[in-house]
PDB file of C-alpha atoms in Angstrom:
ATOM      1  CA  UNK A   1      20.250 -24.513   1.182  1.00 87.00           C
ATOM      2  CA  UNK A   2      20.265 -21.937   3.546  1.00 94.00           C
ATOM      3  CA  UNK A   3      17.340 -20.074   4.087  1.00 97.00           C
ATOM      4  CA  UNK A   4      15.969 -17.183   6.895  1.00 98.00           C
ATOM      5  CA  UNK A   5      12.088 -17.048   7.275  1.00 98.00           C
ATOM      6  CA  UNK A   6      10.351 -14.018   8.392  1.00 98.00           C
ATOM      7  CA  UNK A   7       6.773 -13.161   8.506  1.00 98.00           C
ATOM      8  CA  UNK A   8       5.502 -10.775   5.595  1.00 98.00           C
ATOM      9  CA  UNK A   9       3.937  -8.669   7.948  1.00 98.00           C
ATOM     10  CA  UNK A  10       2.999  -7.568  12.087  1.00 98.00           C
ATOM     11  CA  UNK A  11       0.585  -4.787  13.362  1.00 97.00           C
ATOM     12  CA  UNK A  12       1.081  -3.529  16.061  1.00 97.00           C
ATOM     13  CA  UNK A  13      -0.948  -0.578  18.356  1.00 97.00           C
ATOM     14  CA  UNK A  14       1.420   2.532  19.143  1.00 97.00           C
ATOM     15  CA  UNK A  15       3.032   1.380  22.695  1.00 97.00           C
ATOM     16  CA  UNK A  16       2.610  -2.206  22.807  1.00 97.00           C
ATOM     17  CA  UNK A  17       4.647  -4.587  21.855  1.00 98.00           C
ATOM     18  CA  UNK A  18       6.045  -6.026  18.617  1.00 98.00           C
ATOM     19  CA  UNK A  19       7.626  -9.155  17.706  1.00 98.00           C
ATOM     20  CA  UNK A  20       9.442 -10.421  14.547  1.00 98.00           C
ATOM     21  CA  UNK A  21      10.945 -13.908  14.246  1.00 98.00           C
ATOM     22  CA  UNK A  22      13.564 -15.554  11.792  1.00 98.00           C
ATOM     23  CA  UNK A  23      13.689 -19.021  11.494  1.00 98.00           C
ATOM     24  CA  UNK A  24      16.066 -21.401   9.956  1.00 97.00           C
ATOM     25  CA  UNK A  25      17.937 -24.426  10.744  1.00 94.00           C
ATOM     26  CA  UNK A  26      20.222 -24.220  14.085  1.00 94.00           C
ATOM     27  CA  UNK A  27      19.829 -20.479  13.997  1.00 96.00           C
ATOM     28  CA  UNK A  28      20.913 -20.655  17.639  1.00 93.00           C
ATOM     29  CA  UNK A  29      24.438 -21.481  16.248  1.00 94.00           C
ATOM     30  CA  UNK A  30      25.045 -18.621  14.321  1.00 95.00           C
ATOM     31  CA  UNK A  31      24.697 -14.548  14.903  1.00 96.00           C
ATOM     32  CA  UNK A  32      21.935 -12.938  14.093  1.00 98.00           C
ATOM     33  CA  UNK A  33      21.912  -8.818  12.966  1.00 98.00           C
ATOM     34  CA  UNK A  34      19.115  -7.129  12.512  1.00 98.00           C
ATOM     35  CA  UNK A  35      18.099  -4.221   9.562  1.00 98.00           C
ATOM     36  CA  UNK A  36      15.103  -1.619   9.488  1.00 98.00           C
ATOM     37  CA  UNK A  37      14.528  -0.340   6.256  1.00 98.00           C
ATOM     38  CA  UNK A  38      11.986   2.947   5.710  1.00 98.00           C
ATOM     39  CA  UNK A  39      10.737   3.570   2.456  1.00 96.00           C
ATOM     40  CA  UNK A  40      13.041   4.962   0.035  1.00 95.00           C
ATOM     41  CA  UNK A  41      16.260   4.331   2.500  1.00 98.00           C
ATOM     42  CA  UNK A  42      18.992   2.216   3.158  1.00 98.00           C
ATOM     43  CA  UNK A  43      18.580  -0.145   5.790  1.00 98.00           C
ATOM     44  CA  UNK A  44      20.118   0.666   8.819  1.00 98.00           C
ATOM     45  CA  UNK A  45      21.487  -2.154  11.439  1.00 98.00           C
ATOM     46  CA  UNK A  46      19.316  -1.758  14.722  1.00 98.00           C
ATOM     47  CA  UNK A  47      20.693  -5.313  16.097  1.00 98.00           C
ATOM     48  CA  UNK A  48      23.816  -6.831  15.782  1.00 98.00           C
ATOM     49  CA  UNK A  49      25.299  -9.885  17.292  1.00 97.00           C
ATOM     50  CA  UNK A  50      21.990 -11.355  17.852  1.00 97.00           C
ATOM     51  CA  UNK A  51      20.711  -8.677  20.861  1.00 98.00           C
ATOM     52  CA  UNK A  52      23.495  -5.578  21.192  1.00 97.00           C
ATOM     53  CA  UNK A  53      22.239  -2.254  20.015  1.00 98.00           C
ATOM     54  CA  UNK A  54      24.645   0.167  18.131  1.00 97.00           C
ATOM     55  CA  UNK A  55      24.869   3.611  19.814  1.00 96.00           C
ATOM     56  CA  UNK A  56      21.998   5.749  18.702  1.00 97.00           C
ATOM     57  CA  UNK A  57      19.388   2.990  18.757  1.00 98.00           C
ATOM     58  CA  UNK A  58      16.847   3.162  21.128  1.00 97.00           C
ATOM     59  CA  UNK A  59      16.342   0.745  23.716  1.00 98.00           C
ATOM     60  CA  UNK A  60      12.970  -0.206  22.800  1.00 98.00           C
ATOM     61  CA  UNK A  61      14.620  -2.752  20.209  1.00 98.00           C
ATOM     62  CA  UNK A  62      16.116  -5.892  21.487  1.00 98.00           C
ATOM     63  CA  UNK A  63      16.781  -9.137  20.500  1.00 98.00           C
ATOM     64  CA  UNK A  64      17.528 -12.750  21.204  1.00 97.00           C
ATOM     65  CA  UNK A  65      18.465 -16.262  19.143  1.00 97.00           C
ATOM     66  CA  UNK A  66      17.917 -19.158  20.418  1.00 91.00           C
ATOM     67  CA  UNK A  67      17.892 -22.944  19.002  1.00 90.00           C
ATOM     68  CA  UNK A  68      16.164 -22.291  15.603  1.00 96.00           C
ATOM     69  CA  UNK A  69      14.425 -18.832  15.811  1.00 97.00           C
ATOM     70  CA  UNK A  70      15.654 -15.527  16.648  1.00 98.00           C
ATOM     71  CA  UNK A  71      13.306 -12.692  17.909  1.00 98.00           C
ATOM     72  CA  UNK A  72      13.131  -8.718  17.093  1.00 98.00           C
ATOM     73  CA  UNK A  73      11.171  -7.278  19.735  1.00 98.00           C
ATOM     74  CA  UNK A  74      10.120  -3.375  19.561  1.00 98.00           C
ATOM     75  CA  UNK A  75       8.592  -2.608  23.166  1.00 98.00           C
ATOM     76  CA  UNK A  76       6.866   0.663  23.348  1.00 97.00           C
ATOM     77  CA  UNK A  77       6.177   0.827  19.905  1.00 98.00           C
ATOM     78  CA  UNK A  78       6.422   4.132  18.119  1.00 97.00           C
ATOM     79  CA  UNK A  79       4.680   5.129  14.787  1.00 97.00           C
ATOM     80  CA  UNK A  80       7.865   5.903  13.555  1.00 97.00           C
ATOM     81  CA  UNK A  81       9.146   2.489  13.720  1.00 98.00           C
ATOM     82  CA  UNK A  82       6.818   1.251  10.649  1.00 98.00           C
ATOM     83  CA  UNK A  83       9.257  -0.337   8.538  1.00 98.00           C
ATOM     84  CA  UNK A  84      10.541  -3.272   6.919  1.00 98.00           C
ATOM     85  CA  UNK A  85      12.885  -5.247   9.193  1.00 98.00           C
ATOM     86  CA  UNK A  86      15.473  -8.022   7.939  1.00 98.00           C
ATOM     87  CA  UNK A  87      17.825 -10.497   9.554  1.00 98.00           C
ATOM     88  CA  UNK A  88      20.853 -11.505   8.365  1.00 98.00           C
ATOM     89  CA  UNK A  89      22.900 -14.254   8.999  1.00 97.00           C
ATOM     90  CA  UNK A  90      26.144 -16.097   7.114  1.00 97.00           C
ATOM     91  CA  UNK A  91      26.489 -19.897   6.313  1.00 95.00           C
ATOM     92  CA  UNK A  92      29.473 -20.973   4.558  1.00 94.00           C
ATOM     93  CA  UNK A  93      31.122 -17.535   3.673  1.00 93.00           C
ATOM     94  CA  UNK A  94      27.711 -16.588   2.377  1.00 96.00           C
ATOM     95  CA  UNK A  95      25.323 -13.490   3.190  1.00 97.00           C
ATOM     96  CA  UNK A  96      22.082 -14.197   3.713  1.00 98.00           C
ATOM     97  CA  UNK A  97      19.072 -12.202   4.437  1.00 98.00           C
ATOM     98  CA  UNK A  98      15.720 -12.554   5.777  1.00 98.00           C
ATOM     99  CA  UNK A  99      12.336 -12.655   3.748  1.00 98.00           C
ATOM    100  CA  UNK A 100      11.411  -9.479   5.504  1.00 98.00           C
ATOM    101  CA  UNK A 101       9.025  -8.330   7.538  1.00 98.00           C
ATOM    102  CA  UNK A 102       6.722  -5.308   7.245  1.00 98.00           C
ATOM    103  CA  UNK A 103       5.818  -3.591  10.343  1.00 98.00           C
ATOM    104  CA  UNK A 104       2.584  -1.675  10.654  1.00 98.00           C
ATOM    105  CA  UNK A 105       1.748   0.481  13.826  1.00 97.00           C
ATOM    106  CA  UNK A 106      -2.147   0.925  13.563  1.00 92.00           C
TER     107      UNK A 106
ATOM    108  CA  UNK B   9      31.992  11.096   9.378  1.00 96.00           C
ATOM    109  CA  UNK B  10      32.031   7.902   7.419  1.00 98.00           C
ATOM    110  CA  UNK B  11      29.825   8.537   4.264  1.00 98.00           C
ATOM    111  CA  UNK B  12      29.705   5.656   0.938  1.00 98.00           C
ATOM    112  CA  UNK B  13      28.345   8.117  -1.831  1.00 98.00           C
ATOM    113  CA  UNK B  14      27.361   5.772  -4.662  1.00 98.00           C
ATOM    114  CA  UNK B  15      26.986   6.617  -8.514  1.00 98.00           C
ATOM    115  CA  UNK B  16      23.719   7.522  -9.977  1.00 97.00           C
ATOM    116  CA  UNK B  17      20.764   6.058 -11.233  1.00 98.00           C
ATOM    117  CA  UNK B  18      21.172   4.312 -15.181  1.00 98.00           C
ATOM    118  CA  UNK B  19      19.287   2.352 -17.676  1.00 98.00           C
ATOM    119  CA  UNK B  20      20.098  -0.310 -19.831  1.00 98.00           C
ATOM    120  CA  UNK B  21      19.141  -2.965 -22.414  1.00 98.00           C
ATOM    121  CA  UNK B  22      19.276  -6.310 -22.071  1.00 98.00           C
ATOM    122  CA  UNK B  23      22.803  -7.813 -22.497  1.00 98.00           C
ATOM    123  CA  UNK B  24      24.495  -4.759 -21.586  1.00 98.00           C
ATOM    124  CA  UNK B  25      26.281  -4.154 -18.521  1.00 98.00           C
ATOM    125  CA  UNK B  26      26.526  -1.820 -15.942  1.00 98.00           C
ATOM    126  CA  UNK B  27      29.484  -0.357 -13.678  1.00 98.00           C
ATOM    127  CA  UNK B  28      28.878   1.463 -10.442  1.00 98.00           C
ATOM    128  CA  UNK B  29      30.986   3.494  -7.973  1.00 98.00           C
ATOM    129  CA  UNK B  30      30.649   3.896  -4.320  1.00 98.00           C
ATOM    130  CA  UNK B  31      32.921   6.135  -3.092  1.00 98.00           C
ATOM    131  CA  UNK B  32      34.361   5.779   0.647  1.00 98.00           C
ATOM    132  CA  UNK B  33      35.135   8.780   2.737  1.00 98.00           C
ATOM    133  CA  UNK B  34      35.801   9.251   6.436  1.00 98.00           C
ATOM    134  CA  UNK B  35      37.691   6.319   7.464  1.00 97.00           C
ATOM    135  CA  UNK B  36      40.830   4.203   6.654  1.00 97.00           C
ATOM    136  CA  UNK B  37      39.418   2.959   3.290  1.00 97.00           C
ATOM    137  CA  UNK B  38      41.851  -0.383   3.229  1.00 96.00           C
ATOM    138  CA  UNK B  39      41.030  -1.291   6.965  1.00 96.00           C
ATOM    139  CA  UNK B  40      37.207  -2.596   5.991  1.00 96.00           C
ATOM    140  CA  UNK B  41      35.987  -4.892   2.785  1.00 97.00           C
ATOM    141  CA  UNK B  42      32.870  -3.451   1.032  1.00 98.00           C
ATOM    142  CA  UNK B  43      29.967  -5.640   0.343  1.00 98.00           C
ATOM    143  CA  UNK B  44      27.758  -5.736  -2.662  1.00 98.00           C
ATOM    144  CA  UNK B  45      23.957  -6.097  -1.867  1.00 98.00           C
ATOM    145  CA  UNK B  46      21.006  -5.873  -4.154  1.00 98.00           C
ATOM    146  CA  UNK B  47      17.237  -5.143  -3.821  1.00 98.00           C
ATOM    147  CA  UNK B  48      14.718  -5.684  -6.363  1.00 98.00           C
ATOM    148  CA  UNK B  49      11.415  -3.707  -6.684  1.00 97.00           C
ATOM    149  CA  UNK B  50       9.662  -4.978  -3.369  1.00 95.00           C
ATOM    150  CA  UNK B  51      11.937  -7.671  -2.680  1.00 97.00           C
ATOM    151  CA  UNK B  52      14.024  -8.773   0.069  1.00 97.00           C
ATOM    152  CA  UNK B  53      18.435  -7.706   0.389  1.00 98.00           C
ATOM    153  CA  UNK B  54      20.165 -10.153  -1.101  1.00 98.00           C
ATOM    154  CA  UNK B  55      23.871 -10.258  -0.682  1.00 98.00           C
ATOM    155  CA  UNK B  56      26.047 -10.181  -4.142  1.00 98.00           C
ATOM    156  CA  UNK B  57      29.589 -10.478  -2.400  1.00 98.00           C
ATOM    157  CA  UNK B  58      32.596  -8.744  -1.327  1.00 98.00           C
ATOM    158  CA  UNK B  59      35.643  -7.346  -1.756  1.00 98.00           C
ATOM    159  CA  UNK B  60      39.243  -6.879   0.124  1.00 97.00           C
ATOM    160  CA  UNK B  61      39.996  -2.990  -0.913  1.00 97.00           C
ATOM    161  CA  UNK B  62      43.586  -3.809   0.917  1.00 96.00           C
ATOM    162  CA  UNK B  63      44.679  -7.042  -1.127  1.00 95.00           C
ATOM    163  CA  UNK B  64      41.869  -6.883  -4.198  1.00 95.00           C
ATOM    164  CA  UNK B  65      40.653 -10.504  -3.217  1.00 97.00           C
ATOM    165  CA  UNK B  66      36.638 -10.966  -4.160  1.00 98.00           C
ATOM    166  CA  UNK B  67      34.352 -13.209  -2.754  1.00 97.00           C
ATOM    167  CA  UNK B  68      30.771 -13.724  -5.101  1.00 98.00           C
ATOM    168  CA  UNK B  69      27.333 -15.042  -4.344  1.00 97.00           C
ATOM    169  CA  UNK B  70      27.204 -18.461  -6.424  1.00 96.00           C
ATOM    170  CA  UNK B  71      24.438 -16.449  -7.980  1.00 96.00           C
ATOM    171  CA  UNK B  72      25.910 -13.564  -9.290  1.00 96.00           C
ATOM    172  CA  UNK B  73      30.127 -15.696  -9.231  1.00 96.00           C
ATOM    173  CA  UNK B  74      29.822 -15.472 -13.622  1.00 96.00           C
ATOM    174  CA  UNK B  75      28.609 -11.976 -14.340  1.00 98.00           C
ATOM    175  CA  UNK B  76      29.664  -9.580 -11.713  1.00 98.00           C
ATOM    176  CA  UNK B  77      33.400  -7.929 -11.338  1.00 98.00           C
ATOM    177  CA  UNK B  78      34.142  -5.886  -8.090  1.00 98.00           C
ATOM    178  CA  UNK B  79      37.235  -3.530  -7.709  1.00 98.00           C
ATOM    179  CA  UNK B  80      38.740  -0.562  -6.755  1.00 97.00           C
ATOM    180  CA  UNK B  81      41.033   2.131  -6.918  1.00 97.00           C
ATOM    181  CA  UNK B  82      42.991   2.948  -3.523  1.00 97.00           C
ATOM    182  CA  UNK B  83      44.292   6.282  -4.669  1.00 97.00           C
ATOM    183  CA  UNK B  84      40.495   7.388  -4.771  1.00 98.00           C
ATOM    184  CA  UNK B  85      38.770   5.657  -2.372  1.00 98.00           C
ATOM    185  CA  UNK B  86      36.221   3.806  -4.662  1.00 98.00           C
ATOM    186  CA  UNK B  87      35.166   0.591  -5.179  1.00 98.00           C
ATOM    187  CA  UNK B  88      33.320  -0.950  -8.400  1.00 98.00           C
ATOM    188  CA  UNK B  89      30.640  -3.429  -8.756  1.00 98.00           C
ATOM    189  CA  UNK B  90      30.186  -4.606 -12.886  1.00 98.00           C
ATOM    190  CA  UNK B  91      27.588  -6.780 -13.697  1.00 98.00           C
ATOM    191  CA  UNK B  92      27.379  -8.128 -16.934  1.00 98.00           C
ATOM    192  CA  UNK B  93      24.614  -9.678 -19.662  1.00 98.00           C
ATOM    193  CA  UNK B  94      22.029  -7.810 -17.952  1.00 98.00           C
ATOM    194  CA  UNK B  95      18.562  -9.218 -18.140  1.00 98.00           C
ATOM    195  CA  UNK B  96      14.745  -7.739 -16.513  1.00 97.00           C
ATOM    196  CA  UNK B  97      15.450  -9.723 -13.582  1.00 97.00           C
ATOM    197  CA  UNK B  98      18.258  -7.369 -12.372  1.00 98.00           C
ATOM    198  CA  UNK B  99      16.449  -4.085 -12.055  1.00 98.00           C
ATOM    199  CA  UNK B 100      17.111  -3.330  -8.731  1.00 98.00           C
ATOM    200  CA  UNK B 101      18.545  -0.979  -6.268  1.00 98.00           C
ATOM    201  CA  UNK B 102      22.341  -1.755  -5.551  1.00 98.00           C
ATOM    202  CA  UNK B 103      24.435  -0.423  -2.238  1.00 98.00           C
ATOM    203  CA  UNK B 104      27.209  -0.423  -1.421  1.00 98.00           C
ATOM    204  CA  UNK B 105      27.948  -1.857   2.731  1.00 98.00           C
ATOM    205  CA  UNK B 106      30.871  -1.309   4.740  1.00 98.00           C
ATOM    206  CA  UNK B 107      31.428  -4.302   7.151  1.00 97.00           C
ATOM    207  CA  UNK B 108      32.403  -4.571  10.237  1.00 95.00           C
ATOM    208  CA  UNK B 109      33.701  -7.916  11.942  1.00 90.00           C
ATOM    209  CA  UNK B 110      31.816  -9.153  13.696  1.00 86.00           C
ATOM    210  CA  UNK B 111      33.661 -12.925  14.230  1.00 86.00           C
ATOM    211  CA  UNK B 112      35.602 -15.166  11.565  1.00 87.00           C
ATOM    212  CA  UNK B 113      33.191 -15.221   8.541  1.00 85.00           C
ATOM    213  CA  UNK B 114      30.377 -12.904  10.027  1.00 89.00           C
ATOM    214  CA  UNK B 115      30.183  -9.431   9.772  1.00 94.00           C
ATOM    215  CA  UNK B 116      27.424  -6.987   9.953  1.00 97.00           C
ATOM    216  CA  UNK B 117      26.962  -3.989   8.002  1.00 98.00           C
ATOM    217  CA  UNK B 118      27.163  -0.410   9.527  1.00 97.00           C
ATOM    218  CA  UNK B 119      27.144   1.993   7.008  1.00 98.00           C
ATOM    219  CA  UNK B 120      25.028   1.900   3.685  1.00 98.00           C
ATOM    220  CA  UNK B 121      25.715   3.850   0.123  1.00 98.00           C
ATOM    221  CA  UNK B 122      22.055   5.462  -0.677  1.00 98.00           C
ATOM    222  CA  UNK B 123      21.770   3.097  -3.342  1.00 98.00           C
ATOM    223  CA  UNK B 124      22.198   2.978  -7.129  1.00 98.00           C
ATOM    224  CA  UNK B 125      18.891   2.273  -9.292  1.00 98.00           C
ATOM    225  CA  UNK B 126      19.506  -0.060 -12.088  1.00 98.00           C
ATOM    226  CA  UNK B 127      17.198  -0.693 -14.493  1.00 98.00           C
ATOM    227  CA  UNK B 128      17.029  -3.078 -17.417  1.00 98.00           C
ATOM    228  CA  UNK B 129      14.362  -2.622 -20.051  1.00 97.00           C
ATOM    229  CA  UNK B 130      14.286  -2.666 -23.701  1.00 96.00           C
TER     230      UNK B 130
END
């Protein structure tokens, strides 16, 4: 079955760089959107279509899928962009989402 | 604006069920599905389904495809998700998600509800 595969967790030092994968089978084959969630909120789509940014989200976020991974990166990293960050992806008319990935700027 | 303002927070016993509203303002309500997805405490989205507020088709998660019911009323902009024979393992936070296409059988989701807290406890 299906399945997206994040890392639980990144640190990151305010202003460097941060990068989340999601793995799964022939990723590169499908598009990839990406989700930050803050504590207590809804997530919010920061990446859709594996690397365009809706309006209003800063350039610091980009993204990229390729063969079996796809790749979050936040360059410049703020404190504010501690979060938890989810792909998503569909297979088969289904909605998936990935295992998630908590983001800590130390 | 486009605003999904969803129903409040409830509280129920095992076998019950629950019903909860998100209500759609701000756009063409018929032109775009709405999406089901669930969090549990500390857990990761997890997608329950959809439904076609223009033609009332629904498409459910194999998970959820015997217990939960989505529909809506057109006159007031709102859509439903039921879920029945509750048990502990559906405490969660449900919302509400507008799509929007992003190519035959992908979408994304652009706008969120604030979420609905369920919680099943006896």
């Amino acid at each position: 079955s299906f399945e997206l595969t994040q890392p639980p967790s990144v640190s990151v030092s305010p202003g460097q760089t941060a990068s989340i994968t999601c793995s799964a089978d022939k990723l590169g084959n499908k598009f990839v959107h990406w989700y930050q969630q803050k504590p207590g909120q809804s997530p919010v789509v920061i990446i859709y279509q594996d690397y365009k940014r809706p309006s209003g989200i800063p350039e610091r976020f980009s993204g990229s899928n390729s063969v079996h991974t796809a790749t979050l990166t936040i360059s410049g990293t703020q404190p504010t962009d501690e979060a938890d960050y989810y792909c998503q992806a569909w297979d088969s008319g289904t909605g998936f989402f990935g295992t998630g990935t908590t983001v800590t700027v130390l | 604006q486009v605003q999904l303002v969803q129903s409040g927070a409830e509280v129920k016993k095992p076998g019950a069920s629950v019903k909860v509203s998100c209500k759609a303002s701000g756009y063409i309500f018929t032109n775009h599905a709405m999406h089901w997805v669930r969090q549990a405490p500390g857990q990761r989205l997890e997608w329950m389904g959809w439904i076609n507020t223009g033609t009332n088709g629904t498409k459910y998660s194999q998970k959820f495809q015997d217990r939960v019911t989505f529909t809506r009323d057109t006159s007031a902009l709102v859509v439903y998700m039921e879920l029945s024979s509750l048990r502990s393992e559906d405490t969660a936070v449900y919302y509400c998600a507008r799509p929007q296409y992003s190519r035959v059988g992908d979408y994304y989701f652009d706008y969120w509800g604030q979420g609905s807290l369920v919680t099943v406890s006896s």
